[in-house]
Coordinates of C-alpha atoms and ligand atoms in Angstrom, one line a residue:
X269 CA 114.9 278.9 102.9
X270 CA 115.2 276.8 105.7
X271 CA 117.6 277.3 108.4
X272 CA 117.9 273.6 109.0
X273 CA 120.3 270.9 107.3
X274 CA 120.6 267.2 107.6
X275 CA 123.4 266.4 110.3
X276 CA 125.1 265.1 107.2
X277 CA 125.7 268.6 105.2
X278 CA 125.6 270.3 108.8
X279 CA 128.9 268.2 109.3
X280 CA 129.7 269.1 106.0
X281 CA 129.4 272.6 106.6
X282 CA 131.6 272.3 110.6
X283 CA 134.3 271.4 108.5
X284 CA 134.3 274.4 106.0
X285 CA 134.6 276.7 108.9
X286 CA 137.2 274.6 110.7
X287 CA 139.3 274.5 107.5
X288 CA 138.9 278.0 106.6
X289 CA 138.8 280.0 109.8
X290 CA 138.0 284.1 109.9
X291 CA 136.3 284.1 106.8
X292 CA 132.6 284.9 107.8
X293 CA 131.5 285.9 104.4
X294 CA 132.6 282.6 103.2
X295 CA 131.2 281.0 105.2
X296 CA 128.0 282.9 104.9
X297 CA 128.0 282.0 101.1
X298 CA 128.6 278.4 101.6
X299 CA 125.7 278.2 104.3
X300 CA 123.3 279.7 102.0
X301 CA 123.8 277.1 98.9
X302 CA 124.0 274.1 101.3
X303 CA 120.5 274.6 102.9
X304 CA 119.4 274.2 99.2
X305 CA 120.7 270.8 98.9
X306 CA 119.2 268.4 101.4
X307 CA 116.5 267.2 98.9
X308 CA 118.8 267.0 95.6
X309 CA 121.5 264.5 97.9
X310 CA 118.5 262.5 98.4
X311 CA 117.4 262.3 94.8
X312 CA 121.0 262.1 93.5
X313 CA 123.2 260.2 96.6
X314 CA 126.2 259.6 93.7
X315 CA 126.6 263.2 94.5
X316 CA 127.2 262.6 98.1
X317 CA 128.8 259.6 97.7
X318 CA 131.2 261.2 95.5
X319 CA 132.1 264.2 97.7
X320 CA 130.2 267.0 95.3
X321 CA 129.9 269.2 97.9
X322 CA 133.6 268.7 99.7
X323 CA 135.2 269.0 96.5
X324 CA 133.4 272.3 95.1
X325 CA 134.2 273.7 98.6
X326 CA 137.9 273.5 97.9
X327 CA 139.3 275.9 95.4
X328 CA 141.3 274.5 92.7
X329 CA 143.6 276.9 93.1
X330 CA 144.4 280.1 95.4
X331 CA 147.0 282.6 94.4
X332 CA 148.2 285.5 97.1
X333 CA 151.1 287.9 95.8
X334 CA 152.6 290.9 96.9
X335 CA 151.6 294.2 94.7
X336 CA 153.9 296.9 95.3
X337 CA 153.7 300.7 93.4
X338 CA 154.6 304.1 94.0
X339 CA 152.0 306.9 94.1
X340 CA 152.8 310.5 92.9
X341 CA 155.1 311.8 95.1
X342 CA 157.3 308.7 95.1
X343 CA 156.4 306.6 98.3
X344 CA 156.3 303.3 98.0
X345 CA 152.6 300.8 98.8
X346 CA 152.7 297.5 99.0
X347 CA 149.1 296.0 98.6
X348 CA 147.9 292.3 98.2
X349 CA 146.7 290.8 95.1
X350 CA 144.1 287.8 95.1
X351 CA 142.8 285.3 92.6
X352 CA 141.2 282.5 93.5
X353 CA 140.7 279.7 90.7
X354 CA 137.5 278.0 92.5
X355 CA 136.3 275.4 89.8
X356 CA 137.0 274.8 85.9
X357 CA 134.8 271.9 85.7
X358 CA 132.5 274.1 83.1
X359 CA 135.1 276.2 81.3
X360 CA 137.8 278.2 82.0
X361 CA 137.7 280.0 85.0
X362 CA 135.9 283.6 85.0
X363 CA 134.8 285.9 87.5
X364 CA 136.1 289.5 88.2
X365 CA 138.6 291.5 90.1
X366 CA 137.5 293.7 92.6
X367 CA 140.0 296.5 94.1
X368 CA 138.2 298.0 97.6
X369 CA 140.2 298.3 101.1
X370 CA 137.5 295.8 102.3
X371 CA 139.3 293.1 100.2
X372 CA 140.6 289.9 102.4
X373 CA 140.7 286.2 101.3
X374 CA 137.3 285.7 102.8
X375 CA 135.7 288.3 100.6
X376 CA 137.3 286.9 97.4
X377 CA 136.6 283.3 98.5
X378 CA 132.3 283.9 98.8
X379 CA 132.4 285.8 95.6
X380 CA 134.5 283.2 93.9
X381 CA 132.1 279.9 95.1
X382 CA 129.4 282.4 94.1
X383 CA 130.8 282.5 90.8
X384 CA 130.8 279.0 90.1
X385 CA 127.0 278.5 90.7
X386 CA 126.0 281.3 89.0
X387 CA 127.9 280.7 85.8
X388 CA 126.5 277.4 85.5
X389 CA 123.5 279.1 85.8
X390 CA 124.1 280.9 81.9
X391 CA 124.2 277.9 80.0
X392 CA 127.7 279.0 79.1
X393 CA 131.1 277.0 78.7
X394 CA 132.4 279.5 81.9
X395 CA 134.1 277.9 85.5
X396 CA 134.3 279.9 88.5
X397 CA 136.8 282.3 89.8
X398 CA 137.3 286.0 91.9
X399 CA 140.2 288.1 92.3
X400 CA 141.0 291.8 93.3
X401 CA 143.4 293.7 95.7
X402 CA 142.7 295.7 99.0
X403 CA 143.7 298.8 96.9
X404 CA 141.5 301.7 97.2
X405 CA 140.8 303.4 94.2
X406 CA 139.1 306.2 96.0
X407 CA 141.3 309.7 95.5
X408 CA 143.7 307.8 93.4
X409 CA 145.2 310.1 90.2
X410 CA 145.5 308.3 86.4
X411 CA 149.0 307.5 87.0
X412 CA 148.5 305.8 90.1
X413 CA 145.7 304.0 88.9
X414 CA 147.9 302.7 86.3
X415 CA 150.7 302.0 87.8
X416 CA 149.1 300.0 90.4
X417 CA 147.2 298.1 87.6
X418 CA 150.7 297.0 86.0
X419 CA 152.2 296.0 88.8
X420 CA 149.0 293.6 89.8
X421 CA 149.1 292.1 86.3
X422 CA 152.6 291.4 86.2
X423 CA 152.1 289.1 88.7
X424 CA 149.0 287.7 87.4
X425 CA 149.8 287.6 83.7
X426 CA 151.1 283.8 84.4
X427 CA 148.4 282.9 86.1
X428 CA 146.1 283.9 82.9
X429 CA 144.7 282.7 79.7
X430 CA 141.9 282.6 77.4
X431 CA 141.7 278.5 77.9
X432 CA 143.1 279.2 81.2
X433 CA 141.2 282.0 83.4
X434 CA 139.1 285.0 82.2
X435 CA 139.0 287.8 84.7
X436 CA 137.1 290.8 83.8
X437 CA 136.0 293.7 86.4
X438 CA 133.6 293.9 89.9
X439 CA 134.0 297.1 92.5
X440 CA 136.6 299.1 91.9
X441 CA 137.6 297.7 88.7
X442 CA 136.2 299.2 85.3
X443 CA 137.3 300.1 81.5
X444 CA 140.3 301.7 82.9
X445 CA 141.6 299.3 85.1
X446 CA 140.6 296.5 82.7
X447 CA 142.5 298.4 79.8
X448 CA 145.6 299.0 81.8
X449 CA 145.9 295.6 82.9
X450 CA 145.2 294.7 79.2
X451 CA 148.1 296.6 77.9
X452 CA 150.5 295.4 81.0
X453 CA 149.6 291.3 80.1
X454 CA 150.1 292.0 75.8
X455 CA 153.3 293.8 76.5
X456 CA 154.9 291.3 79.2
X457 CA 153.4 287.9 77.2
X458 CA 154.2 289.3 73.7
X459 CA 150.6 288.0 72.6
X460 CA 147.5 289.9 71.3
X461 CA 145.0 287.5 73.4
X462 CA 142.0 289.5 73.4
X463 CA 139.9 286.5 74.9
X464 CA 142.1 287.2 78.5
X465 CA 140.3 290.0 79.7
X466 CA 136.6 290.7 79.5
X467 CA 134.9 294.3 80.1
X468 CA 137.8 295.4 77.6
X469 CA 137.0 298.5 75.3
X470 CA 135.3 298.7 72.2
X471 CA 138.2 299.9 70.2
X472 CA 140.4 297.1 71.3
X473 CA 138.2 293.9 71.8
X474 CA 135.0 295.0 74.1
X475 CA 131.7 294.2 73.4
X476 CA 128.7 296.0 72.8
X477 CA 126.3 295.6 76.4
X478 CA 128.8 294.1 78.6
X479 CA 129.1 297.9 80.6
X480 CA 125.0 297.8 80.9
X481 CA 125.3 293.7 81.0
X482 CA 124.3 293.4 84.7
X483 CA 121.9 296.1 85.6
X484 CA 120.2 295.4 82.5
X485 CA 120.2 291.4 82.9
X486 CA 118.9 292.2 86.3
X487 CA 116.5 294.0 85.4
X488 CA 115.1 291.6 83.0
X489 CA 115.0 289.1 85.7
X490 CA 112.5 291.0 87.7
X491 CA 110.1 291.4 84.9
X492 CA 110.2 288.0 84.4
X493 CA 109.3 287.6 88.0
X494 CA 107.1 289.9 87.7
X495 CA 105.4 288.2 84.9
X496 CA 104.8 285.0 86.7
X497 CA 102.1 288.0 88.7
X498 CA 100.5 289.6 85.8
X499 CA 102.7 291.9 86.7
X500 CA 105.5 294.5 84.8
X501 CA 107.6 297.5 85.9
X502 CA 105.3 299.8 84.3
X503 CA 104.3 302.4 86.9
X504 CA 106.5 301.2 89.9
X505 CA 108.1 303.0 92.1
X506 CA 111.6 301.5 92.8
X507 CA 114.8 302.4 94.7
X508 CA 118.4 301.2 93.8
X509 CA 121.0 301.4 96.4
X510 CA 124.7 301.9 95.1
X511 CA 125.3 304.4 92.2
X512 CA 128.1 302.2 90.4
X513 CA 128.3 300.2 87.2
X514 CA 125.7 297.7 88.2
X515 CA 123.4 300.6 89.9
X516 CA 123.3 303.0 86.9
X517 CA 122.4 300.2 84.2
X518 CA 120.3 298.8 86.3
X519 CA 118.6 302.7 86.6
X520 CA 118.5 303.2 83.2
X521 CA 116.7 299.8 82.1
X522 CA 114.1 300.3 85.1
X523 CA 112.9 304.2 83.1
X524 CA 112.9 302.4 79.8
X525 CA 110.6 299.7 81.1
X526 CA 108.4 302.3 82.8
X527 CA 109.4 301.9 86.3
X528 CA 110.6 305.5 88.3
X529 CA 113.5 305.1 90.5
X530 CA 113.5 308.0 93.4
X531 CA 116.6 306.9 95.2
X532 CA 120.2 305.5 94.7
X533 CA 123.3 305.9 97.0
X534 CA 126.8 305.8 97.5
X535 CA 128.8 304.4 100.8
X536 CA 128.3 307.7 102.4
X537 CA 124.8 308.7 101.7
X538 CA 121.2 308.5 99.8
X539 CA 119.9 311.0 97.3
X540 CA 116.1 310.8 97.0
X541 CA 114.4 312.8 94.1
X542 CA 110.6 312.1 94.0
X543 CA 110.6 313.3 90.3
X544 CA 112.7 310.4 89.4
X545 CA 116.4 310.2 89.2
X546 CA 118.6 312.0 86.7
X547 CA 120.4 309.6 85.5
X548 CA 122.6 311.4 82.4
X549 CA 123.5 313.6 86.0
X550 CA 124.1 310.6 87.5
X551 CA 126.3 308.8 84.9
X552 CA 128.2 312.6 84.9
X553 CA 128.9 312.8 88.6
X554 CA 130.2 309.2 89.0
X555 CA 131.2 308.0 85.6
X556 CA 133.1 310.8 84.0
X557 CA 134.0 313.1 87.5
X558 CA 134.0 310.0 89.7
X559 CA 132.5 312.0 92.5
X560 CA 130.0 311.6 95.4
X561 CA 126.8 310.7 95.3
X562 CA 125.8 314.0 97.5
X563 CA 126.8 316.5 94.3
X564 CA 123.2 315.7 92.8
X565 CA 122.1 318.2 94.8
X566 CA 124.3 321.0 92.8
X567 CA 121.8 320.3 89.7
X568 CA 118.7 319.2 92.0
X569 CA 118.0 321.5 94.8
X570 CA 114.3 319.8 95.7
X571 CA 116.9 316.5 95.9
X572 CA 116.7 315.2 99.2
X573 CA 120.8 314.1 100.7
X574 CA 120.3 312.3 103.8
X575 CA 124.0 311.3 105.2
X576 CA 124.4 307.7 106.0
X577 CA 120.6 307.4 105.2
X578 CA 119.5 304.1 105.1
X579 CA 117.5 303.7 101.3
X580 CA 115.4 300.5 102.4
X581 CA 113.4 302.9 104.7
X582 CA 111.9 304.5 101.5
X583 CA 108.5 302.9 100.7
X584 CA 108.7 301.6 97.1
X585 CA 106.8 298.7 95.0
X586 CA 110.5 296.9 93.8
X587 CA 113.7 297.2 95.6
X588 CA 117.3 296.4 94.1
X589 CA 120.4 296.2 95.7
X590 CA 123.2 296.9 93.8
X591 CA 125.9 298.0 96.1
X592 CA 128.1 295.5 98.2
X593 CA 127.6 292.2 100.3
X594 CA 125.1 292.2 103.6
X595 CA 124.2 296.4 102.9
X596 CA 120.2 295.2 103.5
X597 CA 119.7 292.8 106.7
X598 CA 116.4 291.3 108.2
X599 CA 115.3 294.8 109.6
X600 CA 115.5 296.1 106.5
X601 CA 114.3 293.4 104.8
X602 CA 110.9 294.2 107.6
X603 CA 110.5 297.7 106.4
X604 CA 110.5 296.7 102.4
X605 CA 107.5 294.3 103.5
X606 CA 105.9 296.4 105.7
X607 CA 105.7 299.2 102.9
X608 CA 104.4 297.2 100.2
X609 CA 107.4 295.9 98.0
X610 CA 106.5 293.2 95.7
X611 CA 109.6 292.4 94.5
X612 CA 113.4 292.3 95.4
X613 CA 116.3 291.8 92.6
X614 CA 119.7 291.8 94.0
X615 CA 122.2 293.6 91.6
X616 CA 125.1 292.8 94.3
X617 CA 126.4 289.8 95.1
X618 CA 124.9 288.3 98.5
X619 CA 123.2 292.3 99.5
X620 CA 120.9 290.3 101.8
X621 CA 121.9 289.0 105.2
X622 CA 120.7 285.8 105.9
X623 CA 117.9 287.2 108.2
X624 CA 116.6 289.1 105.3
X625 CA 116.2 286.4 103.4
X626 CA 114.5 284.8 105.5
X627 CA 112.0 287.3 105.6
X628 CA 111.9 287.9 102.3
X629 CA 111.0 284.3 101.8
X630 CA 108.6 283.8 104.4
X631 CA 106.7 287.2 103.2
X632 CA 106.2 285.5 99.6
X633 CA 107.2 288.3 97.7
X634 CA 109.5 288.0 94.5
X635 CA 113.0 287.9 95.4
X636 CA 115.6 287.1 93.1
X637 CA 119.0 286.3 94.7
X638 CA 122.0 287.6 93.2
X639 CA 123.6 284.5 91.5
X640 CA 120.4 284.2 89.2
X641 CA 119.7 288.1 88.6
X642 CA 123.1 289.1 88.4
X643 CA 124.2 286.9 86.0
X644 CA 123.8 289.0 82.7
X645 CA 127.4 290.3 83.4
X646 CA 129.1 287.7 83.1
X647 CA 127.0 285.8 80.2
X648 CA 128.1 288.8 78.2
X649 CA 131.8 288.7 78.9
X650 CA 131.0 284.6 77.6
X651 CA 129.1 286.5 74.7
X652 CA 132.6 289.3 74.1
X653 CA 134.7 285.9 74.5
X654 CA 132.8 284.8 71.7
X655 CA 132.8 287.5 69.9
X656 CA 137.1 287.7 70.3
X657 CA 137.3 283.8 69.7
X658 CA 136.0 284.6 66.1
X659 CA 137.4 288.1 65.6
X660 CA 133.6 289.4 65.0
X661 CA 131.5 291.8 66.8
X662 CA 127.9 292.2 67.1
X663 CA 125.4 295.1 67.0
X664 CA 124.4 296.7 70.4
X665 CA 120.7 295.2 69.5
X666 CA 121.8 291.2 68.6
X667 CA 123.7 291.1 72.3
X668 CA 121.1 292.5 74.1
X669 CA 118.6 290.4 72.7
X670 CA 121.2 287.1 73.4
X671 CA 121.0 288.6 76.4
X672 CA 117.9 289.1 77.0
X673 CA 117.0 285.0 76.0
X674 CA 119.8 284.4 78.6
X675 CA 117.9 286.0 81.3
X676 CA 115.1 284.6 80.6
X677 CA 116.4 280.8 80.2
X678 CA 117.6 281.2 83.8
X679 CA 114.6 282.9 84.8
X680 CA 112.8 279.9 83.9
X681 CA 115.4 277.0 85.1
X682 CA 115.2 278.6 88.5
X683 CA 111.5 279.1 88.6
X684 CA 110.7 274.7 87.5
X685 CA 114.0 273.7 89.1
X686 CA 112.4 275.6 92.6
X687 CA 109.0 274.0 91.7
X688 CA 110.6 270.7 90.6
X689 CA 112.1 270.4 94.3
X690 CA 108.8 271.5 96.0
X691 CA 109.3 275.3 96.8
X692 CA 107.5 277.0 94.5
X693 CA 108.4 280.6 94.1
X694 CA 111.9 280.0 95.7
X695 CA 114.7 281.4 93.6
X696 CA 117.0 280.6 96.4
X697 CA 116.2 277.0 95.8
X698 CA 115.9 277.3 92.4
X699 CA 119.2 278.7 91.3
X700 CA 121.5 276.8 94.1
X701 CA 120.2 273.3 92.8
X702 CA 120.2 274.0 88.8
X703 CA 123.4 275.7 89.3
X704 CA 124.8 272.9 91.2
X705 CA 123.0 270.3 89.8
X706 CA 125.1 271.5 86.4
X707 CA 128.6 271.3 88.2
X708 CA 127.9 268.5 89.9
X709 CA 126.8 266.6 86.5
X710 CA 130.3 268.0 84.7
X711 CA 132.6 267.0 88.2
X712 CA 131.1 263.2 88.1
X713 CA 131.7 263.0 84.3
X714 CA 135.2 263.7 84.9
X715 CA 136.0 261.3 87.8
X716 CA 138.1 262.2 90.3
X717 CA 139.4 265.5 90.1
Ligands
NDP1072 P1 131.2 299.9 91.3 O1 132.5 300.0 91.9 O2 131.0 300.4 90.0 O3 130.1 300.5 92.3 C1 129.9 300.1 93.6 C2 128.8 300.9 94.3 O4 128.5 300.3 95.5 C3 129.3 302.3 94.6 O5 128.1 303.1 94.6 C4 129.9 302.2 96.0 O6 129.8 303.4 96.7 C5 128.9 301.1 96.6 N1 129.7 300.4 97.6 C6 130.8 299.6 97.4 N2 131.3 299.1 98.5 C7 130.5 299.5 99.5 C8 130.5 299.4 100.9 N3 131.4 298.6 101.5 N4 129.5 300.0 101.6 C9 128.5 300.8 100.9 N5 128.5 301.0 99.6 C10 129.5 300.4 98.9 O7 130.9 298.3 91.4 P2 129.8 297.5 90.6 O8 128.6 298.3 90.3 O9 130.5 296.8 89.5 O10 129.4 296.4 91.6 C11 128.3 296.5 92.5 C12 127.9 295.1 93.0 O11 127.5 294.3 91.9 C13 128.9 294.3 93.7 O12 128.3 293.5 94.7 C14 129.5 293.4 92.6 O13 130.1 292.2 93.1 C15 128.2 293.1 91.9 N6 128.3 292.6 90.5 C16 129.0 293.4 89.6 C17 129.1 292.9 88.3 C18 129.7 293.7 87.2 O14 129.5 293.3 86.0 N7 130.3 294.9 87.5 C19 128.6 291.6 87.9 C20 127.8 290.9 88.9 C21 127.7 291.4 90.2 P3 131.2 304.1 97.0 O15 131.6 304.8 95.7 O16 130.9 305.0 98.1 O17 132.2 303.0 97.5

């Protein structure tokens, strides 16, 4: 990735911070995708001429609303709920919620222009959009879970729609929270619109795979890099940071492929485990106790717990984040090198600070940014919309082999899309001009809009 753009998108890109001040990650996310795009405004000026760029910038639409609940003992919280309808050029809008303290406009706002790249990616009939709350979940009982999640919908249900916007869930926001909020929007709209709401159960709508969706996808996308090296996971050593959804999937593909993972983490520490992680302990301690990372040790006493550790100090042979936003940055991104990764896949969305891409890219090892490898979570909520659209559902083997092809087809369009443009090898590149080559195409069919 170069760090330099034309004075034209540099302009471009003055103007996106002067019109949305404070909102760094934003900003951040918007940087990245422009330096991709000097050459493709060359090929293509109708884009510029047209105001591509300007115009996918702007959401279409950004809701903020008030999301007050009371917790057990009866006092009142009042939280604020986000959705940001960034562009339904492709489909309706789709992207998750995500409920973590952390939550401002700015966070939604990069995961949201994120969204619309990397669902153009998929091939799918699926816009772009990112919602969520700075609720935290953390130490929260059932009921307040609950109760929380209906007040957040009954604000949001109008907002909603299976031709309108899909949300389904990110950080914070799982089967629960995506089943309460279910229930809340079929009791206050009257309608059994099981298209509204992907990551739903598998009694009432699910689909098989969307829960392992992303780490899986992600997973898939490395081998495929790794392919283009004679290479597989067989034998590799690899660390995962995180120990959520996305982390544990993406664990559990890695061991069936023949990779060992020896260390995952939460946001207070790292467990290492030279033997290779546990993960049925794993899926116990976070999925069904929802604890800490740090009770592995109770089961694994030669576990190593190191407090705040940082995991990209660990020497292993393919790294994956699959925690939160800028949790790996160009010092980190030094050591991976130093100790011999080959390959990076980013579970998260935007993991790496722009200084570790940079290294990552000048290094030329594999690295597969997030809105390429990531996207096998929301190709499968397309696949369960499908799946609801014709009241059918699939076996666990037919979606992960639609999958599978899925990850695979963007594999490849990133791979001749970053050779096609003169990088070769750059999945930065690579996904940020096919997926905005796609958008671009759709928004100048449609005139002005
Ligand atoms: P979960 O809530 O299931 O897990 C998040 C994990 O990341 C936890 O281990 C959490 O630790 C850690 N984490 C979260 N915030 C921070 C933070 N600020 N600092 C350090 N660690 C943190 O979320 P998911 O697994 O669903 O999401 C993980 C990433 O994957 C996110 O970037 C998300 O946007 C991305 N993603 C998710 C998809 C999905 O289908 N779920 C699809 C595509 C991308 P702790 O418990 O200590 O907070």
């Amino acid at each position: 990735m170069s760090t330099q753009m034309s004075e034209r998108l540099e302009n471009v890109y003055q103007e996106i911070i002067k019109r949305n001040p404070g909102e760094v990650e934003f900003h951040q996310a918007v940087r990245e995708v422009l330096e991709s795009l000097g050459p493709v405004l060359v090929k293509y000026p109708e884009l510029a001429e047209q105001k591509i760029i300007e115009r996918i910038a702007e959401p279409e639409r950004q809701i903020i609303f008030r999301v007050p609940w009371q917790d057990d003992k009866g006092e009142i919280h009042i939280n604020r709920g986000f959705r940001v309808e960034f562009n339904s050029s492709l489909g309706p809008y789709k992207g998750g919620l995500r409920f973590h303290p952390s939550v401002y406009l700015g966070i939604i706002k990069f995961l949201g222009f994120e969204q619309i790249f990397k669902n153009a990616l998929t091939g799918l009939p699926i816009g772009g959009a990112k919602g969520g709350s700075d609720f935290d979940p953390k130490g929260k009982s059932d009921n307040e879970i609950m109760r929380f999640c209906q007040s957040f919908m009954t604000e949001l249900y109008r907002h909603l729609g299976e031709y309108t916007d899909v949300p389904a869930g990110d950080i914070g926001v799982g089967g629960r929270e995506i089943g309460y909020m279910f229930g809340q929007y079929k009791r206050i709209t009257n309608r059994y619109e099981s298209g509204v709401l992907t990551g739903k159960g598998l009694h009432y709508g699910g689909s098989l795979v969307r829960t392992e969706a992303t780490g899986y996808g992600a997973v898939y996308f490395v081998s495929e890099m790794l392919r283009t090296k004679k290479q597989s996971f067989g034998g590799k050593t690899c660390i995962v940071s995180g120990s959520g959804n996305v982390a544990i999937y993406t664990i559990e593909k890695i061991h069936e492929l023949g990779g060992k993972v020896i260390a995952c983490s939460d946001s207070n520490g790292v467990i290492i485990d030279k033997k290779g992680i546990d993960l049925d302990f794993v899926k116990q301690i976070k999925e069904v106790e929802r604890r800490r990372i740090k009770a592995y040790t109770e089961k694994h006493s030669d576990a190593i717990y190191q407090p705040g550790g940082k995991i990209w100090d660990i020497p292993c042979d393919v790294a994956m984040p699959c925690a939160t936003q800028n949790e790996l940055n160009g010092k980190d991104a030094e050591k991976l090198v130093k100790n011999g990764c080959v390959a990076v896949g980013e579970g998260a969305n935007m993991p790496t600070t722009p200084e570790g891409i940079r290294v990552f890219l000048e290094s030329g090892i594999l690295y597969g940014p997030g809105k390429a490898t990531n996207a096998g979570g929301v190709a499968t909520s397309a696949l369960e919309m499908q799946q609801n659209a014709s009241r059918d559902s699939w076996t666990f083997e037919y979606t992960e082999k639609r999958l599978a092809k899925i990850m695979s087809n963007i594999h490849e369009l990133c791979f001749e899309t970053a050779e096609e443009f003169g990088t070769p090898g750059n999945y930065v590149n690579g996904a940020n001009i096919a997926g905005f080559m796609n958008v671009g195409q759709a928004m100048l069919s449609m005139g002005l809009i």
